[in-house]
mmCIF file of C-alpha atoms and ligand atoms in Angstrom:
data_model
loop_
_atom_site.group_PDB
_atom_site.id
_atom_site.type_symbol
_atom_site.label_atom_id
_atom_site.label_comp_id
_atom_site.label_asym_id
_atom_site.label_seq_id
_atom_site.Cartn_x
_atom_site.Cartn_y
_atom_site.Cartn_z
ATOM 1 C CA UNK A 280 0.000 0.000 0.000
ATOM 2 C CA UNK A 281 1.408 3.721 -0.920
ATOM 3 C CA UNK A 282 2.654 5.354 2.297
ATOM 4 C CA UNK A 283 0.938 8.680 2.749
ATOM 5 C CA UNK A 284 1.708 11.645 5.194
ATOM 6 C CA UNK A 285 -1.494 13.957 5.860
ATOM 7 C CA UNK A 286 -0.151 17.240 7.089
ATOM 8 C CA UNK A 287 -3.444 19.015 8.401
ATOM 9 C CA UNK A 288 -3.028 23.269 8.688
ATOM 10 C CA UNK A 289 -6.907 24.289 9.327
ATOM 11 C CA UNK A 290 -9.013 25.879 6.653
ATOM 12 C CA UNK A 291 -13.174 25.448 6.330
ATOM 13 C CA UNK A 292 -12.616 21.376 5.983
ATOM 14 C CA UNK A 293 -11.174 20.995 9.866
ATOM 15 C CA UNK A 294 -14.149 23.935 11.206
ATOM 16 C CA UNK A 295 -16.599 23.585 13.596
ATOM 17 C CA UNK A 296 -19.439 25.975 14.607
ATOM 18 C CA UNK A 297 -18.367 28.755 17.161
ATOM 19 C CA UNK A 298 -20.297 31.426 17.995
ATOM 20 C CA UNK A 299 -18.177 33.634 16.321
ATOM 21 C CA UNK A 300 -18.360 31.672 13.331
ATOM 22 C CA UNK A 301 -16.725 28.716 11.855
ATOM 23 C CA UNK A 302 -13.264 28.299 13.365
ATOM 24 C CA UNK A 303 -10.489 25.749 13.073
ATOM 25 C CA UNK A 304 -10.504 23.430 14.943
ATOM 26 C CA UNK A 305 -10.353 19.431 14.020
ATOM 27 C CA UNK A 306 -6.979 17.836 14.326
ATOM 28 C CA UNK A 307 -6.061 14.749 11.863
ATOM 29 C CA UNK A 308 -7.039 11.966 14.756
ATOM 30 C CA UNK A 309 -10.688 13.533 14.674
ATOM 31 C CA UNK A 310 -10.591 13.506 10.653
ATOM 32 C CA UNK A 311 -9.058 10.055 10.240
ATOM 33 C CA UNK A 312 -12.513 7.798 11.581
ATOM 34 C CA UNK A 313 -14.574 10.024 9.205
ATOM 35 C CA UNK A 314 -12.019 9.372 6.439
ATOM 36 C CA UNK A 315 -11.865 5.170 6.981
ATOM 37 C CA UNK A 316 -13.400 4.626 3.054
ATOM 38 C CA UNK A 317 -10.723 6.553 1.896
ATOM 39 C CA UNK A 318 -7.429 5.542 4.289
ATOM 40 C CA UNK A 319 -8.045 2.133 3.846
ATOM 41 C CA UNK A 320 -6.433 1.789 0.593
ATOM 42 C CA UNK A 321 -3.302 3.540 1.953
ATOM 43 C CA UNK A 322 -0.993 3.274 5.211
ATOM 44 C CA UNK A 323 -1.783 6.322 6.524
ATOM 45 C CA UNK A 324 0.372 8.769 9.255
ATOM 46 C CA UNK A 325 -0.191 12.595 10.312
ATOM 47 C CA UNK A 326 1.186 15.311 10.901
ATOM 48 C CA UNK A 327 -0.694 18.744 12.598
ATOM 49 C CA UNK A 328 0.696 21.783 11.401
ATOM 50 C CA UNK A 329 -1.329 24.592 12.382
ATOM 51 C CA UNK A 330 -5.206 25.493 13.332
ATOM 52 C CA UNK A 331 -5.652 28.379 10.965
ATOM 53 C CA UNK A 332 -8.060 29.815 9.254
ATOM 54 C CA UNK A 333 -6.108 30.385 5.525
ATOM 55 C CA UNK A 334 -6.196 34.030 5.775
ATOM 56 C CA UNK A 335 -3.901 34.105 8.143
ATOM 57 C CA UNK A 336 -1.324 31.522 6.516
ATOM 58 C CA UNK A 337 1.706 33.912 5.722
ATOM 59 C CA UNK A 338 5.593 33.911 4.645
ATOM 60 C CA UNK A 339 6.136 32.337 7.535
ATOM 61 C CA UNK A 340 3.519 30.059 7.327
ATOM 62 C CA UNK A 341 4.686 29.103 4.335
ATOM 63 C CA UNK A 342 8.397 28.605 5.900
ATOM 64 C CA UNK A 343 7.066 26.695 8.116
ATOM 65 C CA UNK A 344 4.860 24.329 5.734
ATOM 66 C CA UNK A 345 7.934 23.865 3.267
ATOM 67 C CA UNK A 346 10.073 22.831 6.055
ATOM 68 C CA UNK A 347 8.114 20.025 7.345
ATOM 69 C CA UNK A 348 7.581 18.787 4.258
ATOM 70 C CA UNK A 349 11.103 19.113 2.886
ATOM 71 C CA UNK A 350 11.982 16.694 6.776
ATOM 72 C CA UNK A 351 9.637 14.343 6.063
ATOM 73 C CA UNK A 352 9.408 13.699 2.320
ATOM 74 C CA UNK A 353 11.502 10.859 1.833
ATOM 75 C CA UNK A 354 9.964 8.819 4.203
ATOM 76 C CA UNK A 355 6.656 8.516 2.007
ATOM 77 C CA UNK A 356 5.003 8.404 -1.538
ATOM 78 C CA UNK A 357 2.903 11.193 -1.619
ATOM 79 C CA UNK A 358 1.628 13.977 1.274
ATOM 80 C CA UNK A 359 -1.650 15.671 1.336
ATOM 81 C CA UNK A 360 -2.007 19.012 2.735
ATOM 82 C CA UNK A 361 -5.430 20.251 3.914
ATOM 83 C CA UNK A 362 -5.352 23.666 3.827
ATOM 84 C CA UNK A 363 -8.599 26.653 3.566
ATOM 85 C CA UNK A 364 -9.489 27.561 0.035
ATOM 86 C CA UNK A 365 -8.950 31.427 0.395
ATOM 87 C CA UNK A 366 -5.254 31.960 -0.095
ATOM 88 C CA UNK A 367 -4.492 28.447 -0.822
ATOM 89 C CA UNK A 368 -3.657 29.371 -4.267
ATOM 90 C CA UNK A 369 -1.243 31.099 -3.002
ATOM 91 C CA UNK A 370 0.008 28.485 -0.626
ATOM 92 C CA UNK A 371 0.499 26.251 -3.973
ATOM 93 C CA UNK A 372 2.122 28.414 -6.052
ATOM 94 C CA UNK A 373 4.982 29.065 -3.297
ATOM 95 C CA UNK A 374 5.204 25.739 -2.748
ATOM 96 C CA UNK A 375 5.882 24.930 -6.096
ATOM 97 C CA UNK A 376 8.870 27.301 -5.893
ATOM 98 C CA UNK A 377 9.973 26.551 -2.611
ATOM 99 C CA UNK A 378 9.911 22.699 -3.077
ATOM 100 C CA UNK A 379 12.434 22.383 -5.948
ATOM 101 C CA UNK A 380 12.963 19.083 -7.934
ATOM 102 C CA UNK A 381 10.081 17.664 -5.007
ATOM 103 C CA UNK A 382 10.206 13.971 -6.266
ATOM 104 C CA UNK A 383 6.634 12.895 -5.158
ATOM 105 C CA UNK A 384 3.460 14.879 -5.186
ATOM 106 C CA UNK A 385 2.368 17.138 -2.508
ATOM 107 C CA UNK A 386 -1.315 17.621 -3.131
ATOM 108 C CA UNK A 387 -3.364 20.170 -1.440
ATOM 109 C CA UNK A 388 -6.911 19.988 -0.858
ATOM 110 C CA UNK A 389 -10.066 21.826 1.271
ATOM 111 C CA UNK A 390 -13.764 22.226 1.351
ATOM 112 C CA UNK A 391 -16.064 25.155 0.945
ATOM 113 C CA UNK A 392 -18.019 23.613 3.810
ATOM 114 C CA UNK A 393 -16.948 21.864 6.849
ATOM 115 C CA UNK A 394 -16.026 17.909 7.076
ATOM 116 C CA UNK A 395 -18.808 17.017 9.240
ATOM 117 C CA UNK A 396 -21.265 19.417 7.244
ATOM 118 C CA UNK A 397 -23.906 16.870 5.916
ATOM 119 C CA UNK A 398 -23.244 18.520 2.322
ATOM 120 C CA UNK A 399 -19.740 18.751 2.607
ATOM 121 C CA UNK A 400 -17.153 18.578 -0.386
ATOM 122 C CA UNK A 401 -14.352 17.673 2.093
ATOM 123 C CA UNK A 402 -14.503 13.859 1.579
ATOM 124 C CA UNK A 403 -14.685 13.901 -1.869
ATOM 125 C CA UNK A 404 -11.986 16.613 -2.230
ATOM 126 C CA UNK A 405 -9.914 14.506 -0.069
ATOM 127 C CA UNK A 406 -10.581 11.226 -2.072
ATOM 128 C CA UNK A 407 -8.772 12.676 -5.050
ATOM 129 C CA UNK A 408 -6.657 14.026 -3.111
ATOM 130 C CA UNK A 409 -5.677 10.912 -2.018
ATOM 131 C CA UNK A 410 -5.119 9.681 -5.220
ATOM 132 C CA UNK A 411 -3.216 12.354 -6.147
ATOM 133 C CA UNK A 412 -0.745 11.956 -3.661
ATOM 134 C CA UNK A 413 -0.517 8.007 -4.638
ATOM 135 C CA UNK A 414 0.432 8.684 -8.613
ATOM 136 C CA UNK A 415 3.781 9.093 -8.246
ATOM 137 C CA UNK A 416 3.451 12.194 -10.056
ATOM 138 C CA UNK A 417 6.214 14.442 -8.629
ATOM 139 C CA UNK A 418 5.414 17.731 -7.870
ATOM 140 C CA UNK A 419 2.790 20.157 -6.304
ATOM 141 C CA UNK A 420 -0.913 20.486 -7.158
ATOM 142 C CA UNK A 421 -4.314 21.431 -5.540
ATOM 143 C CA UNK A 422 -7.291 19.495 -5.656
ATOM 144 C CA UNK A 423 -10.170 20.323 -5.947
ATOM 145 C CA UNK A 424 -14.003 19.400 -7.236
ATOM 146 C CA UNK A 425 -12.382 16.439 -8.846
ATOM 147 C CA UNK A 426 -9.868 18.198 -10.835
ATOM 148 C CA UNK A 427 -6.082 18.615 -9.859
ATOM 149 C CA UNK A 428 -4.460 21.533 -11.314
ATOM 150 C CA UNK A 429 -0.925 22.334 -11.267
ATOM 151 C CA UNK A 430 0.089 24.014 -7.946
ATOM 152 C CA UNK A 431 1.118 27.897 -9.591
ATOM 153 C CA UNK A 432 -1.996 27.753 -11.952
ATOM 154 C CA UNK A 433 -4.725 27.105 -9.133
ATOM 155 C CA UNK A 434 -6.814 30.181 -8.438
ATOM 156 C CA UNK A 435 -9.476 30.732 -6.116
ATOM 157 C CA UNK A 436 -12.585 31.973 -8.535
ATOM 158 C CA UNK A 437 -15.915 31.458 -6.594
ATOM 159 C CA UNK A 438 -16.497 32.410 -2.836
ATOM 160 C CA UNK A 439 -19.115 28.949 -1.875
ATOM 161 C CA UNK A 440 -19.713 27.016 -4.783
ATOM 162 C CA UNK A 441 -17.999 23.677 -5.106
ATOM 163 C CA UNK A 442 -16.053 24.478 -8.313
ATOM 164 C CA UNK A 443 -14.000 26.860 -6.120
ATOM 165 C CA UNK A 444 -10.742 26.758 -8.226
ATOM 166 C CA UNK A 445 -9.806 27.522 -12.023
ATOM 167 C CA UNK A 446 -6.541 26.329 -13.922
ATOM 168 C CA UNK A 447 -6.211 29.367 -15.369
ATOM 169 C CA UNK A 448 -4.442 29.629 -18.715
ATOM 170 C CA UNK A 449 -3.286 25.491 -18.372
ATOM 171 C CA UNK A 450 -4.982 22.534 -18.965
ATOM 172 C CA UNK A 451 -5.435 20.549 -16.079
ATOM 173 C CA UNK A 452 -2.873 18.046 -14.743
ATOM 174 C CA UNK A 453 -6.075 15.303 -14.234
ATOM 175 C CA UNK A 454 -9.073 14.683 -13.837
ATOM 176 C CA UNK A 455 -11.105 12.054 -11.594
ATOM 177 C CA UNK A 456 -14.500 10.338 -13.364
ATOM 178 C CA UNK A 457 -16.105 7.413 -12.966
ATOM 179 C CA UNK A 458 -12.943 5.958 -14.286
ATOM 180 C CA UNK A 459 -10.820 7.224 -11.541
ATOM 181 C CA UNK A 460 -7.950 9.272 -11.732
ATOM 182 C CA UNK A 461 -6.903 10.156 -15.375
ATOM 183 C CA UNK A 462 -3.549 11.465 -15.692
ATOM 184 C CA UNK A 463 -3.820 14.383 -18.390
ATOM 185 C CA UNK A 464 -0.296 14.501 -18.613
ATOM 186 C CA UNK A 465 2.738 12.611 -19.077
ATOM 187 C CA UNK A 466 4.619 13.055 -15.572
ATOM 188 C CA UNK A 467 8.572 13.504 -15.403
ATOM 189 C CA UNK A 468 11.293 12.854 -12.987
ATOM 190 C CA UNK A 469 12.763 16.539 -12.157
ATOM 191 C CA UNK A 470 15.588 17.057 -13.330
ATOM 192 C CA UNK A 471 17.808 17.797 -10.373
ATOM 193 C CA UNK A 472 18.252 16.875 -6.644
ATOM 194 C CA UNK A 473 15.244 17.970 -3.860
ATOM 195 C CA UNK A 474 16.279 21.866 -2.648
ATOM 196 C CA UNK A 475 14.535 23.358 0.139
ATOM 197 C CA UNK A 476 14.784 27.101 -1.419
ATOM 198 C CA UNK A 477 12.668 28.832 1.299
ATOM 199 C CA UNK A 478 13.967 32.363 1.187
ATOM 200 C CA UNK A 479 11.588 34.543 1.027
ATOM 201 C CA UNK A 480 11.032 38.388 0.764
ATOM 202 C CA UNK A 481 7.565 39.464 1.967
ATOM 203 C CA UNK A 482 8.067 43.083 0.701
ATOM 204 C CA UNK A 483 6.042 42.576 -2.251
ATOM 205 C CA UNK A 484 2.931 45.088 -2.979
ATOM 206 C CA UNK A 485 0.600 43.825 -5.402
ATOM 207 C CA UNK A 486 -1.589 46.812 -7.051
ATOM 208 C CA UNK A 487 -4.857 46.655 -9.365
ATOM 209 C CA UNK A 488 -4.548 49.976 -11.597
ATOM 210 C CA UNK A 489 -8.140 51.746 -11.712
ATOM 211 C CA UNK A 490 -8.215 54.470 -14.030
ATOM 212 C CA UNK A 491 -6.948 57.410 -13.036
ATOM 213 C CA UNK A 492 -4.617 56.301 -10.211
ATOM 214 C CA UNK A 493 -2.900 58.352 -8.615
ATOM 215 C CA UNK A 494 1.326 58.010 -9.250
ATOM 216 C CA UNK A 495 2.136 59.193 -5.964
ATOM 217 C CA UNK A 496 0.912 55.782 -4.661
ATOM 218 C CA UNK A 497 4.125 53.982 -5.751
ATOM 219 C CA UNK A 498 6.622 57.134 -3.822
ATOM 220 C CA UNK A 499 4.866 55.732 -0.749
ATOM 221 C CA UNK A 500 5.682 52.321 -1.548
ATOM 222 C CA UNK A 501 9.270 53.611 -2.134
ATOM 223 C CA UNK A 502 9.461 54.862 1.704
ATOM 224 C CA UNK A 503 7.685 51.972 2.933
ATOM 225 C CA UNK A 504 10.936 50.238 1.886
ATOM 226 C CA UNK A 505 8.873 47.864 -0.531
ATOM 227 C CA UNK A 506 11.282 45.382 -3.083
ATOM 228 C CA UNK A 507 9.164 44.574 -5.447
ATOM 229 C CA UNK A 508 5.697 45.547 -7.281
ATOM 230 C CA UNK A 509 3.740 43.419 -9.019
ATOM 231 C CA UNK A 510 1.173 45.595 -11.256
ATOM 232 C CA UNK A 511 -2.472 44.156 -12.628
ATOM 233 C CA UNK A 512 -2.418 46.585 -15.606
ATOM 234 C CA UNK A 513 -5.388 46.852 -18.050
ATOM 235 C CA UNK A 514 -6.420 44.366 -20.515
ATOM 236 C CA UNK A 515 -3.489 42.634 -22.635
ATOM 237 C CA UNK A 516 -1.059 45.526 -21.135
ATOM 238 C CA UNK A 517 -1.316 48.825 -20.479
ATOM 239 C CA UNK A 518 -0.901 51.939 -18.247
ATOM 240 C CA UNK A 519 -1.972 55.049 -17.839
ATOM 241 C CA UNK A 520 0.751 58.146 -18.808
ATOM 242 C CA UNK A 521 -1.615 61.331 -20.050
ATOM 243 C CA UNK A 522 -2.600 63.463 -17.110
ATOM 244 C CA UNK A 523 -1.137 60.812 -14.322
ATOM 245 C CA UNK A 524 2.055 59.585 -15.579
ATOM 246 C CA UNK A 525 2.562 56.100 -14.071
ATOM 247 C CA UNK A 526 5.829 55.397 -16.825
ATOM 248 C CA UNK A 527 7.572 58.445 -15.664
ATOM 249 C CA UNK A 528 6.867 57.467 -12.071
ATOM 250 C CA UNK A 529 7.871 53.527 -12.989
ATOM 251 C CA UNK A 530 10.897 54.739 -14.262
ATOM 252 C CA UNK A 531 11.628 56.086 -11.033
ATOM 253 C CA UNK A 532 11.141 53.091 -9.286
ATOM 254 C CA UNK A 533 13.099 50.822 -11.106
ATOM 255 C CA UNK A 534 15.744 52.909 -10.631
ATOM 256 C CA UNK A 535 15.769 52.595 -7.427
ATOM 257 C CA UNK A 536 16.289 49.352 -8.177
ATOM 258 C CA UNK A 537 12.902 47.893 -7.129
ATOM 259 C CA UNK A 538 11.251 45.177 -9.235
ATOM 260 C CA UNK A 539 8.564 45.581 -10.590
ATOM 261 C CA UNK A 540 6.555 42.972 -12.454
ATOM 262 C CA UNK A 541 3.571 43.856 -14.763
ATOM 263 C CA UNK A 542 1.008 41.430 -15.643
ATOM 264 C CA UNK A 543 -2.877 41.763 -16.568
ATOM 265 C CA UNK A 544 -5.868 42.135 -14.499
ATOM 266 C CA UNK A 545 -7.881 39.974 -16.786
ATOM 267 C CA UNK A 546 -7.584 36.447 -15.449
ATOM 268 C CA UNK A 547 -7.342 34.537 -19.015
ATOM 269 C CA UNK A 548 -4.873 34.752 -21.615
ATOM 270 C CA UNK A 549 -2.179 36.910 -20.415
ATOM 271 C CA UNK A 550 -0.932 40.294 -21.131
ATOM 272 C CA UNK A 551 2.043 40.914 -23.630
ATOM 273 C CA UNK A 552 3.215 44.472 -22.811
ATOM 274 C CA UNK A 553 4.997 44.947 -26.380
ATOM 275 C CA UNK A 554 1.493 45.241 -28.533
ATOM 276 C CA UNK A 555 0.374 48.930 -27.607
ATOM 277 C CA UNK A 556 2.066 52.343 -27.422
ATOM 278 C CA UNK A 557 0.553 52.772 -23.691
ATOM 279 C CA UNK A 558 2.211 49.123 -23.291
ATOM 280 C CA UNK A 559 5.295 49.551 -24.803
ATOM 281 C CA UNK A 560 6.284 52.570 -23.375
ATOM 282 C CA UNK A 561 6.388 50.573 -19.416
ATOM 283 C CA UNK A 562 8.703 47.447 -20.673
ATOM 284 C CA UNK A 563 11.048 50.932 -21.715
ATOM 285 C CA UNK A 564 11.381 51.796 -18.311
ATOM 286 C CA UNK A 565 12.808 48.115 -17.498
ATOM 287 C CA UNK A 566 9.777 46.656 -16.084
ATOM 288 C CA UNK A 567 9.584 42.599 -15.963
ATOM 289 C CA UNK A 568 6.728 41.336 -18.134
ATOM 290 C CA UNK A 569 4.397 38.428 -16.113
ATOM 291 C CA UNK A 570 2.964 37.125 -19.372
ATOM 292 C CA UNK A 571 0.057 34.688 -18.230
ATOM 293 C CA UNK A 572 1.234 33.764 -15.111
ATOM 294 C CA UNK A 573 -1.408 34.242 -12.289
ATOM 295 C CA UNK A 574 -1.396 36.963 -9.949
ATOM 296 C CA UNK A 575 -1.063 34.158 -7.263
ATOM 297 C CA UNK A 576 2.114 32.509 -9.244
ATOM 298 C CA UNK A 577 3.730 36.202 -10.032
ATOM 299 C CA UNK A 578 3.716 37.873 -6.325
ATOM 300 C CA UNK A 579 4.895 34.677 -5.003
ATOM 301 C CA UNK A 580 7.767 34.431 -7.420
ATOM 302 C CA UNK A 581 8.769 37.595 -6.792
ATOM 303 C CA UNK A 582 9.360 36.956 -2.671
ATOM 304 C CA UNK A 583 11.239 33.680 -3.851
ATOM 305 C CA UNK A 584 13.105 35.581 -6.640
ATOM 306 C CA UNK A 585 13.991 38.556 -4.465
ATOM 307 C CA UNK A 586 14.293 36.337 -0.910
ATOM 308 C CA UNK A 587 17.308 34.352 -3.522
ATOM 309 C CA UNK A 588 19.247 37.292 -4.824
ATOM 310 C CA UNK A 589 18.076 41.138 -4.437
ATOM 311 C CA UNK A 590 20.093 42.330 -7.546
ATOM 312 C CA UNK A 591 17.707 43.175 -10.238
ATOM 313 C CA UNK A 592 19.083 41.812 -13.207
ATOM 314 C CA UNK A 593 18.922 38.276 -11.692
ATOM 315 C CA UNK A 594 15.405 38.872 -10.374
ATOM 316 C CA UNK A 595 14.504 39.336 -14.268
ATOM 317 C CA UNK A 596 16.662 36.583 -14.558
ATOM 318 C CA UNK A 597 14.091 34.242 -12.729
ATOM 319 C CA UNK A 598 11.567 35.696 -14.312
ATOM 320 C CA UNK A 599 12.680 34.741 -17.581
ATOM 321 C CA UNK A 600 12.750 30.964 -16.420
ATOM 322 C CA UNK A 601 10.128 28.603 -16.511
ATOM 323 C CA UNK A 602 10.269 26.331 -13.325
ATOM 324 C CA UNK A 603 7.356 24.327 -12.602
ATOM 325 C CA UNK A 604 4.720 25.850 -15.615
ATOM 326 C CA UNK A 605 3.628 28.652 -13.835
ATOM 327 C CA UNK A 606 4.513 30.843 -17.567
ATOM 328 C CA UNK A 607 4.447 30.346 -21.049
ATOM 329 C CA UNK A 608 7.555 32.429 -22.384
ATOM 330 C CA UNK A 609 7.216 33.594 -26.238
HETATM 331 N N1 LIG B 901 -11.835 31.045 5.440
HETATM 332 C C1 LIG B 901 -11.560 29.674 5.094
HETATM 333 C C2 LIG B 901 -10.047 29.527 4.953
HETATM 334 O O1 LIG B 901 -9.506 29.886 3.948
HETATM 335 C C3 LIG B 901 -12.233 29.310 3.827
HETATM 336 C C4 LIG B 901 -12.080 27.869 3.408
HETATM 337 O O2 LIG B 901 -11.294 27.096 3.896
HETATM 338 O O3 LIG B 901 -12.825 27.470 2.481
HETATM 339 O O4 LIG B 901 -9.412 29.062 5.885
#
């Protein structure tokens, strides 16, 4: 039977009723006798991480998650992670940085309602989660409403329905039918040894541009003492510069050596920076171009990119690399 670790961190799934609302609380020994159709099929051990409600899983958080994981790995064939939906996207798509060359699959996997919720989506979630973590298939993914999408394309798109996450501009890595899992991919061995790469730099300010923005708003971020800006420009790529000039004020920023990473507020498709004047005229000042990474995949890159190596031309560096799919590069 495949050896499985189940590292438990809180989230909706583990929640009970309080009256202040639903809170974290189930460990894995109060999860396991609900779970007993599932664990059978696999030699099951656990590991409790934290009782936290997602939105308050941070850097450290995340330090903390990649570390246990990066002890334990080689003592199993796959680990599931349960973990709340809201910034689990996020949780993924560090994790796929921070884990590098992982050689089994670390699968993560919540509810939008609570395990012992009569309607709950945690058992089945956890089923193919299960699964998941028993393919062999190296590396990290979320799963979710019977589809498992690669860890830095997962986003979070609905607040309560079941479909909570998207793969967003990938196909999905599988799927699970009446057939069971099916692999929608051929999986590889990394390429390298497992690396535990969890520097990270939380000084990264992610901004949605709204017409008419004020410039000033980046000189703040400036004396805030902010490394790196990651920019949800409009539509395929662009910025305002009549009026309120946001390249002039770019300009500035970059060279004060800050990164600053542009991508598209539109969640499909991408943005490509180089097709319009209003465009064009930002990738001038030395900006990095996201391309159709998520805004989930992008910010986190940039703490791992700038928690590596501060210097700017090796940020962009990074950015021009392709390390788990989380960008298609032209
Ligand atoms: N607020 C919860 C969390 O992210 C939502 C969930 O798990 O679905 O922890």
């Amino acid at each position: 039977m495949k050896k499985i670790l189940l590292i438990t961190t809180g989230g909706t799934i583990a929640s009970e009723p309080t009256e202040e609302g639903l809170a974290p609380s189930l460990s894995s020994g109060e999860l396991l006798p609900l779970l007993t159709s599932i664990t059978e099929n696999y030699t099951v051990e656990t590991y409790d991480l934290f009782h936290l409600d997602s939105s308050n899983i941070q850097p450290e958080e995340w330090q903390q998650i990649a570390g246990c994981i990066a002890q334990r790995y080689r003592f199993y064939d796959g680990i599931v992670l349960t973990h709340g939906t809201d910034t689990m996207a996020y949780t993924s798509s560090v994790l796929s940085f921070m884990l590098r060359n992982i050689p089994i699959p670390v699968v993560l996997t919540g509810s939008q309602l609570p395990i012992r919720h009569p309607l709950s989506d945690g058992f089945e979630n956890l089923r193919g989660a299960f699964a998941m973590a028993a393919s062999g298939a190296p590396g990290v993914f979320v799963v979710f409403d019977r589809k498992v999408i690669f860890g830095a394309r997962a986003v979070k798109v609905r607040t309560t329905g079941f479909d909570a996450f998207e793969s967003v501009n990938s196909a999905c890595a599988a799927v699970i039918n009446s057939q069971g899992l099916q692999m929608l991919y051929t999986p590889t061995k990394p390429q390298g040894e497992f690396c535990l790469e969890d520097n990270l730099c939380s000084d990264v300010f992610l901004i949605k541009l709204t017409p008419g923005l004020n410039p000033e708003i980046f000189d703040m971020l400036l004396q805030m003492n902010y490394k790196g800006i990651v920019i949800e420009a409009f539509g395929a790529g662009g910025l305002h510069f009549i009026r309120r000039d946001l390249i002039a004020k770019l300009q500035k920023i970059v060279q004060s050596n800050i990164t600053v990473v542009v991508c598209s507020q539109c969640l499909y498709e991408g943005s490509d920076f180089s097709i319009y004047q209003a465009g064009q005229k930002v990738l001038d000042q030395g900006v990095v171009q996201g391309y159709d990474m998520t805004t989930e995949a992008a910010v986190t890159k940039l703490m791992w990119a700038l928690g590596k190596n501060s210097d700017p031309a090796e940020v962009r560096r990074v950015f021009a690399t392709n390390y788990v799919g989380e960008i298609s590069l032209q």
